[in-house]
Coordinates of N, CA and C in Angstrom, one line a residue:
X257 N 126.4 46.7 -103.4 CA 125.4 45.8 -103.9 C 124.4 46.6 -104.8
X258 N 124.1 47.8 -104.4 CA 123.2 48.6 -105.2 C 123.7 48.9 -106.6
X259 N 125.0 49.1 -106.6 CA 125.7 49.4 -107.9 C 125.6 48.1 -108.8
X260 N 125.7 46.9 -108.2 CA 125.6 45.7 -109.0 C 124.2 45.5 -109.6
X261 N 123.2 45.8 -108.8 CA 121.8 45.6 -109.2 C 121.4 46.7 -110.3
X262 N 122.0 47.8 -110.3 CA 121.7 48.8 -111.3 C 122.6 48.7 -112.6
X263 N 123.5 47.8 -112.6 CA 124.4 47.6 -113.7 C 123.6 46.8 -114.8
X264 N 123.6 47.4 -116.1 CA 122.9 46.7 -117.2 C 123.5 45.4 -117.6
X265 N 124.8 45.3 -117.4 CA 125.4 44.0 -117.8 C 125.0 42.9 -116.9
X266 N 125.0 43.2 -115.6 CA 124.6 42.1 -114.6 C 123.1 41.7 -114.8
X267 N 122.2 42.7 -115.0 CA 120.8 42.4 -115.2 C 120.6 41.6 -116.5
X268 N 121.3 41.9 -117.6 CA 121.2 41.2 -118.8 C 121.7 39.8 -118.7
X269 N 122.8 39.6 -118.0 CA 123.3 38.2 -117.7 C 122.3 37.4 -116.9
X270 N 121.8 38.1 -115.8 CA 120.8 37.4 -115.0 C 119.6 37.0 -115.8
X271 N 119.1 37.9 -116.6 CA 118.0 37.6 -117.5 C 118.3 36.4 -118.5
X272 N 119.5 36.4 -119.0 CA 119.9 35.4 -119.9 C 119.9 34.0 -119.2
X273 N 120.4 33.9 -118.0 CA 120.4 32.7 -117.2 C 118.9 32.3 -116.9
X274 N 118.1 33.2 -116.6 CA 116.7 32.9 -116.3 C 116.0 32.3 -117.5
X275 N 116.2 33.0 -118.7 CA 115.6 32.5 -119.9 C 116.1 31.1 -120.3
X276 N 117.4 30.9 -120.1 CA 118.0 29.6 -120.4 C 117.4 28.5 -119.5
X277 N 117.2 28.8 -118.2 CA 116.6 27.9 -117.3 C 115.2 27.5 -117.7
X278 N 114.4 28.5 -118.1 CA 113.0 28.3 -118.6 C 113.0 27.4 -119.8
X279 N 113.9 27.7 -120.7 CA 114.0 26.9 -122.0 C 114.3 25.4 -121.7
X280 N 115.3 25.2 -120.8 CA 115.7 23.9 -120.4 C 114.6 23.1 -119.7
X281 N 113.9 23.8 -118.8 CA 112.7 23.2 -118.2 C 111.6 22.8 -119.1
X282 N 111.3 23.7 -120.0 CA 110.2 23.4 -121.0 C 110.7 22.3 -121.9
X283 N 111.9 22.3 -122.3 CA 112.5 21.2 -123.2 C 112.4 19.9 -122.5
X284 N 112.7 19.8 -121.2 CA 112.7 18.6 -120.5 C 111.3 18.1 -120.3
X285 N 110.3 19.0 -120.2 CA 108.9 18.5 -120.0 C 108.3 18.1 -121.4
X286 N 108.7 18.7 -122.5 CA 108.2 18.3 -123.7 C 108.8 17.1 -124.4
X287 N 110.1 16.9 -124.1 CA 110.8 15.8 -124.8 C 110.2 14.5 -124.2
X288 N 109.9 13.6 -125.1 CA 109.2 12.4 -124.7 C 110.3 11.4 -124.3
X289 N 110.3 10.9 -123.1 CA 111.2 9.9 -122.6 C 110.6 8.6 -122.8
X290 N 111.4 7.6 -123.0 CA 110.9 6.2 -123.2 C 111.2 5.4 -122.0
X291 N 110.2 5.2 -121.1 CA 110.4 4.4 -119.9 C 110.3 2.9 -120.1
X292 N 109.9 2.6 -121.4 CA 109.7 1.1 -121.7 C 111.0 0.4 -121.6
X293 N 112.1 1.0 -122.1 CA 113.3 0.3 -122.2 C 113.8 0.0 -120.8
X294 N 113.8 1.0 -119.9 CA 114.2 0.7 -118.5 C 113.3 -0.3 -117.8
X295 N 112.0 -0.2 -118.1 CA 111.1 -1.2 -117.5 C 111.3 -2.6 -118.0
X296 N 111.6 -2.7 -119.2 CA 111.9 -4.1 -119.8 C 113.2 -4.6 -119.2
X297 N 114.2 -3.8 -119.0 CA 115.4 -4.2 -118.4 C 115.2 -4.6 -116.9
X298 N 114.4 -3.9 -116.2 CA 114.0 -4.3 -114.8 C 113.3 -5.6 -114.7
X299 N 112.4 -5.8 -115.7 CA 111.6 -7.0 -115.7 C 112.5 -8.2 -116.0
X300 N 113.4 -8.0 -117.0 CA 114.4 -9.1 -117.3 C 115.3 -9.5 -116.1
X301 N 115.7 -8.5 -115.4 CA 116.6 -8.7 -114.2 C 115.8 -9.5 -113.2
X302 N 114.6 -9.0 -112.9 CA 113.7 -9.7 -111.9 C 113.4 -11.1 -112.3
X303 N 113.2 -11.4 -113.6 CA 112.9 -12.7 -114.1 C 114.1 -13.6 -113.9
X304 N 115.3 -13.0 -114.1 CA 116.6 -13.8 -113.9 C 116.7 -14.1 -112.4
X305 N 116.4 -13.2 -111.6 CA 116.5 -13.4 -110.1 C 115.6 -14.5 -109.7
X306 N 114.3 -14.5 -110.2 CA 113.4 -15.5 -109.9 C 113.8 -16.9 -110.3
X307 N 114.4 -17.0 -111.6 CA 114.8 -18.2 -112.1 C 116.0 -18.8 -111.2
X308 N 116.9 -17.9 -110.8 CA 117.9 -18.3 -109.9 C 117.4 -18.8 -108.5
X309 N 116.4 -18.1 -108.0 CA 115.8 -18.6 -106.7 C 115.1 -19.9 -106.9
X310 N 114.5 -20.1 -108.0 CA 113.8 -21.4 -108.2 C 114.8 -22.5 -108.3
X311 N 116.0 -22.3 -109.0 CA 117.0 -23.3 -109.1 C 117.6 -23.6 -107.7
X312 N 117.8 -22.6 -106.9 CA 118.3 -22.8 -105.5 C 117.3 -23.6 -104.7
X313 N 116.0 -23.3 -104.8 CA 114.9 -24.1 -104.1 C 114.9 -25.5 -104.6
X314 N 115.1 -25.7 -105.9 CA 115.0 -27.1 -106.4 C 116.2 -27.9 -105.9
X315 N 117.4 -27.2 -105.8 CA 118.6 -27.9 -105.3 C 118.4 -28.2 -103.8
X316 N 117.9 -27.3 -103.1 CA 117.7 -27.5 -101.6 C 116.7 -28.6 -101.4
X317 N 115.6 -28.6 -102.2 CA 114.6 -29.7 -102.1 C 115.2 -31.1 -102.4
X318 N 116.1 -31.1 -103.4 CA 116.7 -32.4 -103.7 C 117.6 -32.9 -102.6
X319 N 118.3 -32.0 -102.0 CA 119.2 -32.3 -100.8 C 118.3 -32.8 -99.7
X320 N 117.2 -32.1 -99.5 CA 116.3 -32.5 -98.4 C 115.7 -33.9 -98.6
X321 N 115.3 -34.1 -99.9 CA 114.7 -35.5 -100.2 C 115.7 -36.5 -100.0
X322 N 117.0 -36.3 -100.4 CA 118.0 -37.3 -100.2 C 118.3 -37.6 -98.7
X323 N 118.4 -36.5 -97.9 CA 118.6 -36.6 -96.5 C 117.4 -37.4 -95.9
X324 N 116.2 -37.0 -96.3 CA 115.0 -37.7 -95.7 C 115.0 -39.2 -96.1
X325 N 115.4 -39.5 -97.3 CA 115.4 -40.9 -97.7 C 116.4 -41.7 -96.9
X326 N 117.6 -41.1 -96.6 CA 118.5 -41.8 -95.8 C 118.0 -42.0 -94.4
X327 N 117.4 -41.0 -93.8 CA 116.8 -41.1 -92.5 C 115.7 -42.2 -92.5
X328 N 114.9 -42.2 -93.6 CA 113.8 -43.2 -93.7 C 114.3 -44.6 -93.8
X329 N 115.4 -44.8 -94.5 CA 116.0 -46.1 -94.6 C 116.6 -46.6 -93.3
X330 N 117.2 -45.7 -92.5 CA 117.7 -46.1 -91.2 C 116.6 -46.5 -90.3
X331 N 115.6 -45.7 -90.3 CA 114.4 -46.0 -89.4 C 113.7 -47.2 -89.8
X332 N 113.6 -47.5 -91.1 CA 113.0 -48.7 -91.5 C 113.8 -49.9 -91.3
X333 N 115.2 -49.7 -91.4 CA 116.1 -50.9 -91.2 C 116.1 -51.3 -89.7
X334 N 116.0 -50.3 -88.8 CA 115.9 -50.6 -87.4 C 114.5 -50.9 -86.9
X335 N 113.5 -50.9 -87.8 CA 112.1 -51.2 -87.5 C 111.6 -50.3 -86.3
X336 N 111.9 -49.1 -86.4 CA 111.4 -48.2 -85.4 C 110.0 -47.7 -85.6
X337 N 109.5 -47.8 -86.9 CA 108.2 -47.2 -87.3 C 107.1 -48.3 -87.2
X338 N 107.4 -49.3 -86.4 CA 106.4 -50.4 -86.2 C 105.8 -50.3 -84.8
X339 N 104.6 -50.7 -84.7 CA 104.0 -50.8 -83.4 C 102.6 -50.1 -83.4
X340 N 101.9 -50.3 -82.3 CA 100.6 -49.7 -82.1 C 100.6 -48.2 -81.9
X341 N 101.7 -47.7 -81.4 CA 101.7 -46.3 -81.0 C 102.0 -45.4 -82.1
X342 N 102.3 -45.9 -83.3 CA 102.7 -45.0 -84.4 C 101.6 -44.2 -84.9
X343 N 100.4 -44.7 -84.9 CA 99.2 -43.9 -85.3 C 99.0 -42.7 -84.3
X344 N 99.1 -43.0 -83.0 CA 99.0 -41.9 -82.0 C 100.1 -40.9 -82.2
X345 N 101.3 -41.3 -82.5 CA 102.4 -40.4 -82.7 C 102.2 -39.6 -83.9
X346 N 101.7 -40.2 -85.0 CA 101.5 -39.5 -86.2 C 100.4 -38.4 -86.0
X347 N 99.4 -38.7 -85.2 CA 98.3 -37.8 -84.9 C 98.8 -36.7 -84.0
X348 N 99.7 -37.0 -83.0 CA 100.3 -35.9 -82.2 C 101.1 -35.0 -83.0
X349 N 101.9 -35.5 -83.9 CA 102.8 -34.7 -84.8 C 101.9 -33.8 -85.7
X350 N 100.8 -34.3 -86.2 CA 99.9 -33.6 -87.0 C 99.3 -32.4 -86.2
X351 N 98.9 -32.7 -85.0 CA 98.3 -31.7 -84.1 C 99.3 -30.6 -83.8
X352 N 100.6 -31.0 -83.7 CA 101.7 -30.0 -83.5 C 102.0 -29.2 -84.7
X353 N 101.5 -29.5 -85.8 CA 101.7 -28.8 -87.1 C 102.7 -29.4 -88.0
X354 N 103.2 -30.6 -87.7 CA 104.1 -31.3 -88.5 C 103.3 -32.4 -89.3
X355 N 102.9 -32.0 -90.5 CA 102.0 -32.9 -91.3 C 102.7 -33.5 -92.5
X356 N 104.0 -33.3 -92.6 CA 104.8 -33.9 -93.7 C 104.9 -35.4 -93.6
X357 N 105.1 -36.0 -94.7 CA 105.2 -37.5 -94.7 C 106.4 -38.0 -94.0
X358 N 107.5 -37.2 -94.1 CA 108.7 -37.7 -93.5 C 108.9 -37.2 -92.0
X359 N 108.0 -36.5 -91.5 CA 108.1 -36.0 -90.1 C 108.2 -37.1 -89.1
X360 N 107.4 -38.2 -89.3 CA 107.5 -39.3 -88.3 C 108.9 -39.9 -88.3
X361 N 109.4 -40.1 -89.5 CA 110.8 -40.7 -89.6 C 111.8 -39.8 -89.0
X362 N 111.7 -38.5 -89.3 CA 112.6 -37.5 -88.7 C 112.6 -37.5 -87.1
X363 N 111.4 -37.6 -86.6 CA 111.2 -37.7 -85.2 C 111.8 -38.9 -84.6
X364 N 111.5 -40.1 -85.2 CA 112.0 -41.3 -84.7 C 113.6 -41.4 -84.8
X365 N 114.1 -40.8 -85.9 CA 115.6 -40.7 -86.0 C 116.2 -39.8 -85.0
X366 N 115.5 -38.7 -84.7 CA 116.0 -37.8 -83.6 C 116.0 -38.5 -82.3
X367 N 114.9 -39.2 -82.1 CA 114.8 -40.0 -80.8 C 115.9 -41.0 -80.7
X368 N 116.3 -41.6 -81.8 CA 117.4 -42.5 -81.8 C 118.8 -41.9 -81.6
X369 N 119.0 -40.8 -82.3 CA 120.3 -40.1 -82.3 C 120.6 -39.2 -81.1
X370 N 119.6 -38.7 -80.5 CA 119.8 -37.7 -79.4 C 120.5 -38.4 -78.2
X371 N 120.2 -39.5 -77.7 CA 121.0 -40.1 -76.6 C 122.4 -40.4 -77.0
X372 N 122.6 -40.9 -78.3 CA 124.0 -41.2 -78.7 C 124.8 -39.9 -78.9
X373 N 124.1 -38.8 -79.3 CA 124.8 -37.5 -79.5 C 125.2 -37.0 -78.1
X374 N 124.3 -37.1 -77.2 CA 124.6 -36.6 -75.8 C 125.7 -37.4 -75.1
X375 N 125.7 -38.7 -75.4 CA 126.8 -39.5 -74.8 C 128.1 -39.1 -75.4
X376 N 128.1 -38.9 -76.7 CA 129.4 -38.5 -77.4 C 129.8 -37.1 -76.9
X377 N 128.9 -36.2 -76.7 CA 129.2 -34.9 -76.2 C 129.7 -34.9 -74.8
X378 N 129.1 -35.7 -74.0 CA 129.6 -35.8 -72.6 C 130.9 -36.5 -72.5
X379 N 131.2 -37.5 -73.4 CA 132.5 -38.1 -73.5 C 133.6 -37.0 -73.9
X380 N 133.3 -36.2 -74.8 CA 134.2 -35.2 -75.3 C 134.4 -34.2 -74.1
X381 N 133.4 -33.8 -73.5 CA 133.4 -32.8 -72.4 C 134.3 -33.3 -71.2
X382 N 134.1 -34.6 -70.8 CA 134.8 -35.1 -69.7 C 136.2 -35.5 -70.0
X383 N 136.4 -36.3 -71.0 CA 137.7 -36.9 -71.3 C 138.6 -36.0 -72.1
X384 N 138.1 -35.4 -73.2 CA 138.9 -34.6 -74.0 C 139.2 -33.2 -73.4
X385 N 138.2 -32.6 -72.8 CA 138.4 -31.3 -72.2 C 138.8 -31.3 -70.7
X386 N 138.8 -32.5 -70.2 CA 139.2 -32.7 -68.8 C 138.3 -31.9 -67.8
X387 N 137.0 -31.8 -68.1 CA 136.1 -31.1 -67.3 C 135.8 -31.8 -66.0
X388 N 136.1 -33.1 -65.9 CA 135.8 -33.9 -64.7 C 136.7 -33.6 -63.6
X389 N 137.8 -33.0 -63.8 CA 138.8 -32.7 -62.8 C 138.5 -31.3 -62.3
X390 N 137.5 -31.1 -61.4 CA 137.2 -29.8 -60.9 C 138.1 -29.6 -59.6
X391 N 138.5 -28.4 -59.3 CA 139.3 -28.1 -58.2 C 138.5 -27.6 -57.1

């Protein structure tokens, strides 16, 4: 190892690599990079993502409005939203944090469908899956 450190060829090669590294580092610091192009590309990509998200929200809102209108029509056809207790129910729903216009109709629809759904589920459980025949 001592012989390698005293060799003029090794020392000159080591000095050349050191000088080259210094030149490359100075060159990298002084060369002006343009971050604007990359920034504009990122902004354009983000804008595209936001547009896509807005389109998705708009489509989901439209589906929600259509579903709510069907529920509203069913509740109005069955005249479930009539009576003295509707104002109290609307107030209770508002106190619970449900302040949307269609919340009352959704609640009344769920109140109508829940017993029918449970009856269907129990019919499936007892007759289709034969759960009534316990051993």
